[in-house]
XYZ file of C-alpha atoms in Angstrom:
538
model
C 10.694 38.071 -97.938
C 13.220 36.116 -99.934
C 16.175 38.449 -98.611
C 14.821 38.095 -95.587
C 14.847 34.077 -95.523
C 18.181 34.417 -96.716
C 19.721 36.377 -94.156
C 18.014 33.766 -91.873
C 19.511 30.841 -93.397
C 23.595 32.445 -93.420
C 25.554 30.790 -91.240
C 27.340 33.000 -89.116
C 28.399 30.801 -85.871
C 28.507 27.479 -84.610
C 24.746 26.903 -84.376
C 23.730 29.095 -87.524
C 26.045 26.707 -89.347
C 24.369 23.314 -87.419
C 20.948 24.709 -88.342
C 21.964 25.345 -91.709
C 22.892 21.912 -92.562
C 19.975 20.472 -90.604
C 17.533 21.968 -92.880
C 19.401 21.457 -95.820
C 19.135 17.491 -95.476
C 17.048 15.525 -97.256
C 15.605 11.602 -97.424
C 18.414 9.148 -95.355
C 21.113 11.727 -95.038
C 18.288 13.796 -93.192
C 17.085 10.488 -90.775
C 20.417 10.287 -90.088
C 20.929 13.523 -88.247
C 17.718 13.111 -86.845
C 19.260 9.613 -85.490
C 21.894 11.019 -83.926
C 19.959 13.755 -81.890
C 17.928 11.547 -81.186
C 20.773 9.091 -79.204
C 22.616 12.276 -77.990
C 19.228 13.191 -76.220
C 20.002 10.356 -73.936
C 22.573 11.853 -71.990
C 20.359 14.226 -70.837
C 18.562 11.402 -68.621
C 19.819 9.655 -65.749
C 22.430 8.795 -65.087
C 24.407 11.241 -66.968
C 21.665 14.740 -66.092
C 23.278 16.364 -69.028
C 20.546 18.253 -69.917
C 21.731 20.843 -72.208
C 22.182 17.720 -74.290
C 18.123 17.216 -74.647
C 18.129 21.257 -75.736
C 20.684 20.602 -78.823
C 18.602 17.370 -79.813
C 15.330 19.080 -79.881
C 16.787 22.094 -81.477
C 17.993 20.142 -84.362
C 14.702 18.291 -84.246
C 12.688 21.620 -84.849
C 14.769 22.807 -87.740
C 14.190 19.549 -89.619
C 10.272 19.675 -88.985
C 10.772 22.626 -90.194
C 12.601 22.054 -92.730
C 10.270 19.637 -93.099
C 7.226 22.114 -93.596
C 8.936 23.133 -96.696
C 9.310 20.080 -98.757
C 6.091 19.065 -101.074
C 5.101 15.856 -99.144
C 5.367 17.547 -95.536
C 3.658 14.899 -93.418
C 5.461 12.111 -95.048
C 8.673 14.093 -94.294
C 7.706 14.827 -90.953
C 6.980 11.634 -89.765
C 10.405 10.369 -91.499
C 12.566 13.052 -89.251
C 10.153 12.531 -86.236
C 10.346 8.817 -86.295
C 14.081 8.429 -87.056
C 14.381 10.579 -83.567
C 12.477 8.831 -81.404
C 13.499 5.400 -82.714
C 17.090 6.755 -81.441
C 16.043 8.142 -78.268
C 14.399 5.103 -77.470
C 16.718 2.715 -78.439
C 18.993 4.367 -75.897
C 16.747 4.621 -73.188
C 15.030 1.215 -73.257
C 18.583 -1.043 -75.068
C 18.847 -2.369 -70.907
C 15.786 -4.496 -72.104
C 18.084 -6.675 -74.122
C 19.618 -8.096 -70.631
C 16.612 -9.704 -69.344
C 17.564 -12.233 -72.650
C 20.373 -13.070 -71.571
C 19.319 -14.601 -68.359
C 18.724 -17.328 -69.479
C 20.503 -17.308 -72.956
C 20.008 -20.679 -74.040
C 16.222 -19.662 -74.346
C 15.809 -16.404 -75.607
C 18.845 -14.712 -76.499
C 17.810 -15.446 -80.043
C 14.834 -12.902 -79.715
C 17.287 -10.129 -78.067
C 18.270 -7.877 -81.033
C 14.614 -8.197 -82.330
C 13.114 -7.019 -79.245
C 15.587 -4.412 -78.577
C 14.586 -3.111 -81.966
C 10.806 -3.570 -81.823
C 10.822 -1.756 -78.503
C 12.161 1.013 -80.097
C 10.955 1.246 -83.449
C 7.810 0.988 -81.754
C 7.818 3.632 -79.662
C 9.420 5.839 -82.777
C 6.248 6.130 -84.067
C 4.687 8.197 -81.595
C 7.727 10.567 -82.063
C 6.538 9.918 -86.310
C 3.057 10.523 -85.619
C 4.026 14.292 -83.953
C 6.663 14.753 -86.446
C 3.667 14.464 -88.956
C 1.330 16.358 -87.820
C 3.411 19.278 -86.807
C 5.183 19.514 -90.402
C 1.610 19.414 -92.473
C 0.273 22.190 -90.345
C 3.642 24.096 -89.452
C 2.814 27.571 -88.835
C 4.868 30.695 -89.860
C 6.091 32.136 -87.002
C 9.073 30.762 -84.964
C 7.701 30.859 -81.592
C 4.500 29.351 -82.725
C 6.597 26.618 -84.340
C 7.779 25.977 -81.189
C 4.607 26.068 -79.172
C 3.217 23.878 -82.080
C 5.907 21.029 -81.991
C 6.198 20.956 -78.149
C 2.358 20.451 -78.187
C 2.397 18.171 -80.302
C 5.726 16.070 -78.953
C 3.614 16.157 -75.748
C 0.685 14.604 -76.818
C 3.189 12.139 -78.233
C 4.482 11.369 -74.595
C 0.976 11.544 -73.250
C -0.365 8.776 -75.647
C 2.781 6.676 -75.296
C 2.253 6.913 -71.271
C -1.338 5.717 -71.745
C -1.640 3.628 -74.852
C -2.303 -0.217 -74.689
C -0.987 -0.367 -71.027
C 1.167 2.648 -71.306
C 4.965 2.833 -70.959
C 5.640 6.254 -69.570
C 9.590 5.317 -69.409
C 11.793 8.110 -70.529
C 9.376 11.281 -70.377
C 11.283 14.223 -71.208
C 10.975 16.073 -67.478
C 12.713 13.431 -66.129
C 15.936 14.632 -67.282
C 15.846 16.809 -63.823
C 16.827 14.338 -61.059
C 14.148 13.382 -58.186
C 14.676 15.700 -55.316
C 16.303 18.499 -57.028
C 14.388 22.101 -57.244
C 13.011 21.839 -60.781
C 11.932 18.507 -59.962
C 9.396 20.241 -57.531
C 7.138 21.684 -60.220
C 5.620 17.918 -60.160
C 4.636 18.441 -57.083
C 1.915 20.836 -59.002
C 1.769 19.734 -62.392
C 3.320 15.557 -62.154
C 5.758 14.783 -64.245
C 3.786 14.784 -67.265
C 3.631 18.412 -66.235
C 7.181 19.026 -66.116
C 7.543 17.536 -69.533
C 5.140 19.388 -71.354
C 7.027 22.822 -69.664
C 10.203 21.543 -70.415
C 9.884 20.789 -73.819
C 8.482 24.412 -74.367
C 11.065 26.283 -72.767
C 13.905 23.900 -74.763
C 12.484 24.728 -77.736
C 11.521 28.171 -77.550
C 14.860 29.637 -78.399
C 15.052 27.387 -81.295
C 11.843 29.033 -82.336
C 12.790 32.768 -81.095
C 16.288 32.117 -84.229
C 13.633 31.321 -86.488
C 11.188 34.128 -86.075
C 11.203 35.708 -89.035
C 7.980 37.317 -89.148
C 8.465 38.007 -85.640
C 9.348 41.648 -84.305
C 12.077 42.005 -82.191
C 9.810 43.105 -79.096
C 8.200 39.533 -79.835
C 11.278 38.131 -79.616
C 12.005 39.411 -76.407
C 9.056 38.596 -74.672
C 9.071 35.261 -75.462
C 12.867 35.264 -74.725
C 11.865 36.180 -71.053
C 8.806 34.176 -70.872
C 11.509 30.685 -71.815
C 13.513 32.276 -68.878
C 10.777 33.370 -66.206
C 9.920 28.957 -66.852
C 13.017 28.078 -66.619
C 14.618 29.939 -63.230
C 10.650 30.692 -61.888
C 10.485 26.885 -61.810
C 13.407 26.480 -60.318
C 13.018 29.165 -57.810
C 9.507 27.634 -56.906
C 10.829 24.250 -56.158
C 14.159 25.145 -54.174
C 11.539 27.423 -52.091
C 9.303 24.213 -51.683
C 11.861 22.375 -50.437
C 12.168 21.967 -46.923
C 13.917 19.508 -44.184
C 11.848 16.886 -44.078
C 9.867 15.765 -40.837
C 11.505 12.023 -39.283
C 8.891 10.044 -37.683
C 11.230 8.812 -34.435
C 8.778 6.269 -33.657
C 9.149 3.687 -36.604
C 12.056 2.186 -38.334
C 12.258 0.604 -41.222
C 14.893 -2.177 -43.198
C 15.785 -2.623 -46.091
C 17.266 -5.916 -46.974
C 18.910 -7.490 -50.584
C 21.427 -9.888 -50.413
C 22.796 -9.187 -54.520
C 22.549 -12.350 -56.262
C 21.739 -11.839 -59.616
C 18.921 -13.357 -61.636
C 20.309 -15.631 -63.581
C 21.776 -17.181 -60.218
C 19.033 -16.918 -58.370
C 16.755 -19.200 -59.881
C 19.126 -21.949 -60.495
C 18.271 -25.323 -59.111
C 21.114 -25.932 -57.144
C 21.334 -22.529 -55.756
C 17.743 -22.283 -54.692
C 18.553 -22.862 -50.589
C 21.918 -20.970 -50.315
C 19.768 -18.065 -51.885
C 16.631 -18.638 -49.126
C 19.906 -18.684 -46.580
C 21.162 -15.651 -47.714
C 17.834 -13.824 -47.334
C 16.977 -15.448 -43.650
C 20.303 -14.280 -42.691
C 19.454 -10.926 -43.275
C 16.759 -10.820 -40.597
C 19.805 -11.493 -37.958
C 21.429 -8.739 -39.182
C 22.158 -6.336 -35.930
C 20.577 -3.020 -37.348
C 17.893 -4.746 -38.276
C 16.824 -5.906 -34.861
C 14.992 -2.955 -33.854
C 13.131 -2.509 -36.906
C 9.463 -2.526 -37.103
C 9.412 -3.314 -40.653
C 11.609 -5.201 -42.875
C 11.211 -4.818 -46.944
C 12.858 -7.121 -49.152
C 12.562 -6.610 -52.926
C 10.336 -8.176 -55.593
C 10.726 -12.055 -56.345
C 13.625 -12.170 -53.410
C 13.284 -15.954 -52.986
C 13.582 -18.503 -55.364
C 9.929 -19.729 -54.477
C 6.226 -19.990 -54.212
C 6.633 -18.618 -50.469
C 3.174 -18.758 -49.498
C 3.427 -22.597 -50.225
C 6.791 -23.012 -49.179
C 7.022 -24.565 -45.225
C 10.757 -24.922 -45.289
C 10.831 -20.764 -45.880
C 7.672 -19.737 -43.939
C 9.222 -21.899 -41.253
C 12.417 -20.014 -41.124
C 11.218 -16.774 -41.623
C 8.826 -17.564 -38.666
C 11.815 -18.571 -36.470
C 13.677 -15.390 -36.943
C 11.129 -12.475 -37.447
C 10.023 -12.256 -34.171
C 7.880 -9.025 -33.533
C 8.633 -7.598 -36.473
C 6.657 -7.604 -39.390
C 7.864 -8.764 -42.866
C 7.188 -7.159 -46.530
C 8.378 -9.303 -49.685
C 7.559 -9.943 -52.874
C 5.983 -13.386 -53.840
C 4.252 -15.321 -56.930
C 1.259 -16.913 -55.360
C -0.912 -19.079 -57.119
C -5.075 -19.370 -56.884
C -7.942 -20.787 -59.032
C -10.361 -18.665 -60.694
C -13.757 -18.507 -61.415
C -14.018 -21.790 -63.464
C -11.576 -23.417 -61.420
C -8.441 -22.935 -63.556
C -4.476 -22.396 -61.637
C -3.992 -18.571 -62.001
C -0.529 -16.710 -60.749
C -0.152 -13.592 -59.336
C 3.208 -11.615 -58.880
C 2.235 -10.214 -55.538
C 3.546 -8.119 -52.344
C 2.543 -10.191 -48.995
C 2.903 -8.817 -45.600
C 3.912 -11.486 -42.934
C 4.155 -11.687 -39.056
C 3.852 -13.698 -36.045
C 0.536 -14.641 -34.746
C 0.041 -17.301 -31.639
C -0.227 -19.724 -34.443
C 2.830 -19.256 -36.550
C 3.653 -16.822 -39.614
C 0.403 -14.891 -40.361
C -0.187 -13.891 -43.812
C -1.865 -10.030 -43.008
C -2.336 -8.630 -46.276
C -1.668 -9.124 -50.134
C -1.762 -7.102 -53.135
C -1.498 -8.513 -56.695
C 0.011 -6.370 -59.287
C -1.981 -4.471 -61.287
C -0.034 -3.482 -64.237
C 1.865 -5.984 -65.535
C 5.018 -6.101 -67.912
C 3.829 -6.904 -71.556
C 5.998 -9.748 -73.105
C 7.762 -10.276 -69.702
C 4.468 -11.117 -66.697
C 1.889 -11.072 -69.459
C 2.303 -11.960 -72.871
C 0.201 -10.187 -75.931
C -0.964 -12.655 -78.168
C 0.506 -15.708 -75.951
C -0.404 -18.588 -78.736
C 1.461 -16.475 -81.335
C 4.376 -16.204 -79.485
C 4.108 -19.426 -77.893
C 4.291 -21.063 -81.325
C 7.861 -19.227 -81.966
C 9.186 -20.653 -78.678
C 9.258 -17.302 -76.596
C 6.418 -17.681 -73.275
C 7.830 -14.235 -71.606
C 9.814 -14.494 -68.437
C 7.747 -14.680 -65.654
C 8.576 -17.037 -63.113
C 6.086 -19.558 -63.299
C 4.723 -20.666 -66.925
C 1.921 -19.230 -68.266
C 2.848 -15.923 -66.966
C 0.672 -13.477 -64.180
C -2.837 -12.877 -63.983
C -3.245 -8.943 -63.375
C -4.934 -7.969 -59.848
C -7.049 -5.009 -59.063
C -5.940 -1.151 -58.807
C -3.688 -0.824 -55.982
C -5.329 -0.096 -52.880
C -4.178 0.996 -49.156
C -3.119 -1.683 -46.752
C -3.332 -0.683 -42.788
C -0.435 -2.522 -41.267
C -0.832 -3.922 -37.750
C 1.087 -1.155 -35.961
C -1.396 1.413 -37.845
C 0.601 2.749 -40.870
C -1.167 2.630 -44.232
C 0.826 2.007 -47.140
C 0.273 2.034 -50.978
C 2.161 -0.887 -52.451
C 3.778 -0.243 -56.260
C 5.568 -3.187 -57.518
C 8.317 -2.112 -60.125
C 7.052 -0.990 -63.469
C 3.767 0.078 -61.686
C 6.016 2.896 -60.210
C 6.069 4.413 -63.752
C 2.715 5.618 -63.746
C 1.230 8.893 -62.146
C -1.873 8.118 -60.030
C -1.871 4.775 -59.137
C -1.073 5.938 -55.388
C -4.817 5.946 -53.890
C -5.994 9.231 -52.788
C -8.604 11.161 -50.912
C -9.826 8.871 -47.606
C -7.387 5.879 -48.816
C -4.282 8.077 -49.135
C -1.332 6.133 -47.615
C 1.224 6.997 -44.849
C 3.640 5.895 -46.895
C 4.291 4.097 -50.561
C 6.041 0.748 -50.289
C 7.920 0.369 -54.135
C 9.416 -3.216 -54.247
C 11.219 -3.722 -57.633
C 13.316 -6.453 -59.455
C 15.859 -4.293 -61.423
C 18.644 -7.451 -61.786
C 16.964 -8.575 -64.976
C 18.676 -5.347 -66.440
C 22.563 -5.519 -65.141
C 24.748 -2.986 -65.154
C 22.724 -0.670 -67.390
C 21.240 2.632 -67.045
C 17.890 0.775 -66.852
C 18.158 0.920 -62.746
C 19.190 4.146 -62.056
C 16.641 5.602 -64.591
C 13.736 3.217 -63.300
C 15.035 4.946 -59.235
C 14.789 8.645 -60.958
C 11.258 7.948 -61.918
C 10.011 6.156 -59.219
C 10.971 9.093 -56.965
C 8.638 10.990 -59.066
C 5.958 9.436 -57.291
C 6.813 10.729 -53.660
C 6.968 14.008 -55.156
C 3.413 14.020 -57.107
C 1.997 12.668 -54.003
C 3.363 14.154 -50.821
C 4.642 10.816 -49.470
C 7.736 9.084 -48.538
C 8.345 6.216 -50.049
C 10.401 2.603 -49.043
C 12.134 1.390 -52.149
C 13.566 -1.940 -51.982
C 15.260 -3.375 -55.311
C 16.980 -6.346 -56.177
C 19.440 -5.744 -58.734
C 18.798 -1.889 -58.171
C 18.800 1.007 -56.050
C 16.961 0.787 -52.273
C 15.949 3.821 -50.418
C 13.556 5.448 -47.918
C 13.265 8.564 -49.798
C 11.314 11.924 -48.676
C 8.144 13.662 -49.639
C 10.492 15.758 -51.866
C 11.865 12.796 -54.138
C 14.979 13.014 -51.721
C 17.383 10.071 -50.162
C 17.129 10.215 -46.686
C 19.061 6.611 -46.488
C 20.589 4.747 -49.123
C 22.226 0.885 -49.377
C 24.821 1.586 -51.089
C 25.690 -2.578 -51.061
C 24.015 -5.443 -50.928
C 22.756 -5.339 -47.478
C 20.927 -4.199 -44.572
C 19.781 -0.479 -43.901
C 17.776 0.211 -41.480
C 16.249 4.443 -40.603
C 13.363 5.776 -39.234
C 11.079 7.052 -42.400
C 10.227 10.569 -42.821
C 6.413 11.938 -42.364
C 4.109 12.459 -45.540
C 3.231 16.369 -46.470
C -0.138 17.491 -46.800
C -1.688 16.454 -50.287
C -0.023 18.358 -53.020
C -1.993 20.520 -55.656
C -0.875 17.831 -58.230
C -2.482 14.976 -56.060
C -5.648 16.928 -56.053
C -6.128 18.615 -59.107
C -3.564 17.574 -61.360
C -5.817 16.575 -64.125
C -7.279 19.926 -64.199
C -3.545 21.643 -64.209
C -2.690 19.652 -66.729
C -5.981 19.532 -69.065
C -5.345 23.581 -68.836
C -1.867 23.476 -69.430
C -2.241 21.673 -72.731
C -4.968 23.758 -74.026
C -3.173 26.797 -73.820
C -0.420 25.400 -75.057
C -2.573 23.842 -78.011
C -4.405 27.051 -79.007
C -1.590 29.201 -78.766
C 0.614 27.398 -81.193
C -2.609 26.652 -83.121
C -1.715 27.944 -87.054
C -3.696 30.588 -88.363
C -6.607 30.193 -91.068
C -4.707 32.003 -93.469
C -1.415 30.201 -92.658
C 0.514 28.908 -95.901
C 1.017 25.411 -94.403
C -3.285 24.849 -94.373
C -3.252 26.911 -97.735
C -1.272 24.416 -99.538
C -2.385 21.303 -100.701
């Protein structure tokens, strides 16, 4: 067995020689490597799509758990290598938070390098937690190693998605861009799905290296089985795809007019920003729109209070019907001022602008609309960054909204586009999700075209088009199929006619079942045996 681990171990190529001096790392030199897989994973994600980048992290990743397995205190090691890649992989994926600081940099820029660093080190710990637990109970066959760590790197991603709020930024099947064929398989599994399926296949071959109580006829099933995921997937979804369906009869537009954040809410710029919006519903292609969509928090305002706006937006809508994003403020039940970051649907009635529905967010941005432990943090000097003090008051689960010309739509107001099935479903599906987002807190990052990627997710889980209008990011009509039918490429006004919803998908009606199943077998299969050295050990 010895001669046999030996042989293993010789480095004899390019990744023999990487594995070898991944396992042979110890303590800091060890959470460095891990580091740096960790950040290289990044470029696998959007905008870069570099996937094979996300297979090299995770392969490295797997020969340190395992490497891991081996040292006395396994778990403590574990969580070390697992916690040292995550805190990487996060910090890249989430750094864009540091620009909402510097809005307004008199006030919080102080705060930026420890919340860029929180955020990540936080969210590290999942990445630990698997790294752990995989490690103590590492079993000794390779492709159960991998089955084992992908299970358990999963349920990492699954708790991170769901825990206190969830933040399911950054799950590892969105490395496949929105619309493209592998991106299909959400359309039966969601995207947590697709991550559990892509970390298995990644790390299989890693596993398949490692075997070494595996036969060779093992080897080669499992060798085709990481293949038959892989292309079947991808075979699955470029045979789902199909030209979508344009409903002729409606047209939508989109409207932004650029400025950024830190401009928009200054004093002196409040009515040249209100201008620049109004002008916008003058714009030629827009005059034969139905609908109009402008972003979260366009104006400068409290709209719904606001006569000089309502008045103009009155004067120049005409027929059409308006969709924006506006803080509103009510009372509660004891009579105390409460704010909600809302959507509000406007049009023209016989006695002026009519205010036809509104939906208040429902999941709001921790430390940004709603602040976790507010007197705490309030003491410090930091009260988040909503737009009116004392931050937003969360509304109920979104909920279907029957426009006046008959559509139904399911309004998602940035972050809540994150989050599988918040759409409604069953006899409240929509005609169409409406995803208004304020991406200019985040600059010239990869925080907007990552947040787009995602976001398209949703029309593929669900079947639906959906109307994406950003400030600060990227607006769309996109397909059923996670696909951009019509783009602003500018600040702007675009204007199309939307494409039809698809029946509901197997995801939108079973999906928790899939995936429930999916994660069993995966969890039993790389389950260690009862005689496996890493439970025998102490």
């Amino acid at each position: 067995m010895s001669e046999l681990r030996q042989i293993d171990r010789a480095p004899d190529g390019p990744l023999s020689r990487m594995r070898a001096r991944a396992i042979s790392l110890r303590g800091a030199k060890a959470g460095l490597l891990a580091m740096l897989a960790g950040g290289a994973a990044n470029l696998a994600h959007a905008p870069f799509f570099l996937w094979p980048a996300l297979v090299l992290a995770l392969w490295v990743l797997f020969w340190q758990i395992g490497a891991a397995a081996e040292e006395p205190r396994r778990w403590r090691a574990g969580f070390w290598r697992g916690w040292c890649f995550g805190t990487a992989y996060f910090l890249g994926g989430t750094y864009w938070i540091g620009s909402a600081f510097l809005v307004a940099p008199e006030r919080h820029a102080i705060y930026m390098p420890f919340a860029v660093a929180a955020m990540a080190t936080g969210l590290g710990l999942f990445w630990g937690a698997a790294g752990a637990i995989a490690a103590r109970y590492w079993p000794d066959r390779g492709p159960k190693q991998a089955v084992w760590l992908g299970f358990w790197l999963f349920a990492a991603e699954f708790a991170r998605g769901h825990a206190f709020g969830g933040f399911p930024w950054h799950l590892p099947g969105a490395i496949w861009p929105a619309g493209g064929a592998m991106s299909q398989v959400a359309a039966y599994v969601g995207l947590y799905g697709l991550s559990a399926l892509t970390l298995l296949v990644f790390l299989v071959p890693a596993g398949l290296a490692d075997g070494r109580n595996d036969g060779f006829g093992r080897k080669i099933a499992f060798a085709i089985g990481a293949v038959a995921l892989l292309v079947g997937g991808g075979i699955a979804g470029a045979n789902r795809l199909k030209p979508a369906d344009i409903d002729e009869s409606k047209r939508i537009a989109l409207g932004e007019t650029g400025v950024s954040q830190r401009d928009k809410w200054r004093p002196d710029n409040r009515s040249n920003v209100i201008s620049q919006y109004l002008r916008l519903l003058e714009a030629p292609n827009a005059a034969d729109a139905q609908i109009i969509v402008w972003p979260e928090g366009a104006l400068p305002t409290l709209l719904l209070e606001d006569p000089v706006a309502i008045d103009g937006i009155a004067e120049r809508l005409g027929a059409r019907m308006l969709i924006v994003g506006a803080t509103r403020r009510d009372v509660d039940a004891n009579g105390d001022g409460i704010a909600f970051n809302s959507l509000a649907v406007l049009r023209n009635s016989d006695s002026g602008l009519r205010l036809d529905h509104v939906y208040d967010k429902h999941r709001l941005v921790p430390f940004s609309e709603i602040v976790p432990l507010s007197g705490l943090f309030k003491a410090i000097g930091f009260e988040g960054f909503a737009a009116i003090a004392g931050g937003f008051t969360p509304g109920p689960r979104p909920r279907s909204l029957q426009l006046a010309n008959g559509v139904r739509i399911a309004p998602l107001i940035c972050y809540e586009a994150l989050f599988p099935g918040l759409t409604p479903r069953g006899p409240d599906r929509p005609d169409w999700i409406v995803n208004i987002s304020n991406d200019s807190w985040f600059g010239v990052t990869t925080g907007p075209p990552q947040h787009f990627n995602q976001a398209r997710y949703r029309a593929i889980e669900e079947g639906l088009p959906m109307i994406r209008s950003a400030s600060g990011g990227l607006s769309a009509i996109i397909d059923p199929y996670g696909r951009v039918t019509q783009a602003m490429p500018n600040p702007s006004v675009v204007a199309a006619a939307p494409p039809e919803s698809l029946p509901p998908t197997i995801y939108s009606r079973f999906g928790r079942v899939l995936l429930l199943l999916l994660t069993i077998l995966i969890f039993f299969y790389g389950l260690p045996g009862k005689t496996n050295r890493a439970l025998a050990r102490p």
